[in-house]
Coordinates of C-alpha atoms in Angstrom, one line a residue:
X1 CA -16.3 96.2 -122.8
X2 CA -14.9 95.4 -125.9
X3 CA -13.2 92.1 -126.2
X4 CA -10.1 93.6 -128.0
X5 CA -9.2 95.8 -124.7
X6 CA -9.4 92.7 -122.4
X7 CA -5.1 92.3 -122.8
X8 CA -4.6 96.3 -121.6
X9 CA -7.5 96.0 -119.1
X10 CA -5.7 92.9 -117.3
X11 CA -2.0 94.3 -118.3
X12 CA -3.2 97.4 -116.0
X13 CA -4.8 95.6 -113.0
X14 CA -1.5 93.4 -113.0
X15 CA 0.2 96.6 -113.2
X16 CA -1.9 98.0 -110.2
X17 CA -1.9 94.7 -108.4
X18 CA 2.3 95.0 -108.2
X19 CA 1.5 99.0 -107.0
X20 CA -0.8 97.4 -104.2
X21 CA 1.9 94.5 -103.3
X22 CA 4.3 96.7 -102.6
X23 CA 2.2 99.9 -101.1
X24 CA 0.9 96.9 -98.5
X25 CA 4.7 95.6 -98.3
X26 CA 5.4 99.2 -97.4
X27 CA 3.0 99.4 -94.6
X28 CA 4.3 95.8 -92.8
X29 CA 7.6 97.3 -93.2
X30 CA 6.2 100.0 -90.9
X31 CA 4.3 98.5 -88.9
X32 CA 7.5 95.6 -87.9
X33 CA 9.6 99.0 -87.4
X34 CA 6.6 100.5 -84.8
X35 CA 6.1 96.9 -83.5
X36 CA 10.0 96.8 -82.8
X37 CA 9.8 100.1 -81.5
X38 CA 7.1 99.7 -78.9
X39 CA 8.6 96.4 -77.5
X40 CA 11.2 98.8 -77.1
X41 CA 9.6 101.3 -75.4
X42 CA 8.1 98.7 -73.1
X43 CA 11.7 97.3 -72.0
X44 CA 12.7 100.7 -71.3
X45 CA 9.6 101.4 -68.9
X46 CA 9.8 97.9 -67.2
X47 CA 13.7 99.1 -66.2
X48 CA 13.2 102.2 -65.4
X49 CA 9.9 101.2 -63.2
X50 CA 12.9 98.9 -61.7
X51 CA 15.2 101.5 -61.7
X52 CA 12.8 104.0 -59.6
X53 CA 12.1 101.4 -57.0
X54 CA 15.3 100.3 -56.2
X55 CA 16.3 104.6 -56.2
X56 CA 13.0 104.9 -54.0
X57 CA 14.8 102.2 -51.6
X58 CA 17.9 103.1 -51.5
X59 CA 16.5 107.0 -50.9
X60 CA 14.1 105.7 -48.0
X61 CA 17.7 103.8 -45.8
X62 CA 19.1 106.8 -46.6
X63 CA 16.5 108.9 -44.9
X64 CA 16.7 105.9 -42.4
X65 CA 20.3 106.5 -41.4
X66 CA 20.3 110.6 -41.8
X67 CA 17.5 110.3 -39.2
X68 CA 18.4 107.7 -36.6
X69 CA 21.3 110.1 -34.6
X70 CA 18.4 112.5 -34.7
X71 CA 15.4 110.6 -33.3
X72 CA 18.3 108.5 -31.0
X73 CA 19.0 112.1 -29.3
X74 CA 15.3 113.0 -29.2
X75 CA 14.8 109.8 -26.9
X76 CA 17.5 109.8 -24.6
X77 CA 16.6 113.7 -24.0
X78 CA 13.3 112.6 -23.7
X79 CA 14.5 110.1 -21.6
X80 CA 16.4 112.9 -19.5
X81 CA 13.7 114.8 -19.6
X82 CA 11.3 112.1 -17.4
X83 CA 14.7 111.6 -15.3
X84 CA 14.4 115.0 -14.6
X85 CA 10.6 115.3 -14.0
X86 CA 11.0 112.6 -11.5
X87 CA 13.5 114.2 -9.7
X88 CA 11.6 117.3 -9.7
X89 CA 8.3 115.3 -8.4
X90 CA 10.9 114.0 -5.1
X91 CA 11.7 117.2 -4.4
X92 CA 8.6 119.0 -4.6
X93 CA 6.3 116.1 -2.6
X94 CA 9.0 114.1 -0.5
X95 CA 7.7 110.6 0.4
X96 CA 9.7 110.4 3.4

């Protein structure tokens, strides 16, 4: 290399240095907006994990209550039912 293009050479790595800088400033940019974005995304997931458990709660009382009339009835009639077996037993095989 010739001593005389030394000033250019270094003008142009200076010049491509500054290119570099602000290619690689560029990139953090991006990379604090994706970083921002998935700390985001996380939040959102950790409520909406919340969100369906306390929906899968309140769904499972309100099966809870929809179904307690019905299996109340289903006892007692099975309740009536042995009543009526019973009876049905004294009557077919008195005791005395």
């Amino acid at each position: 290399m010739n001593p005389r293009d030394l000033p250019e050479v270094v003008s142009e790595l200076i010049i491509e240095m500054h290119e570099v800088r602000a290619e690689l400033s560029a990139l953090n940019g991006r990379i604090d907006r994706l970083d921002r974005r998935v700390e985001n995304l996380e939040t959102e997931m950790r409520l909406t994990r919340e969100e369906n458990r306390e929906n899968t709660d309140r769904l499972l009382v309100g099966i809870q209550r929809m179904l307690d009339p019905f299996l109340n009835r289903l006892l007692e009639h099975d309740d009536q039912l042995r009543s009526h077996q019973g009876r049905l037993n004294n009557l077919e095989n008195p005791t005395a």
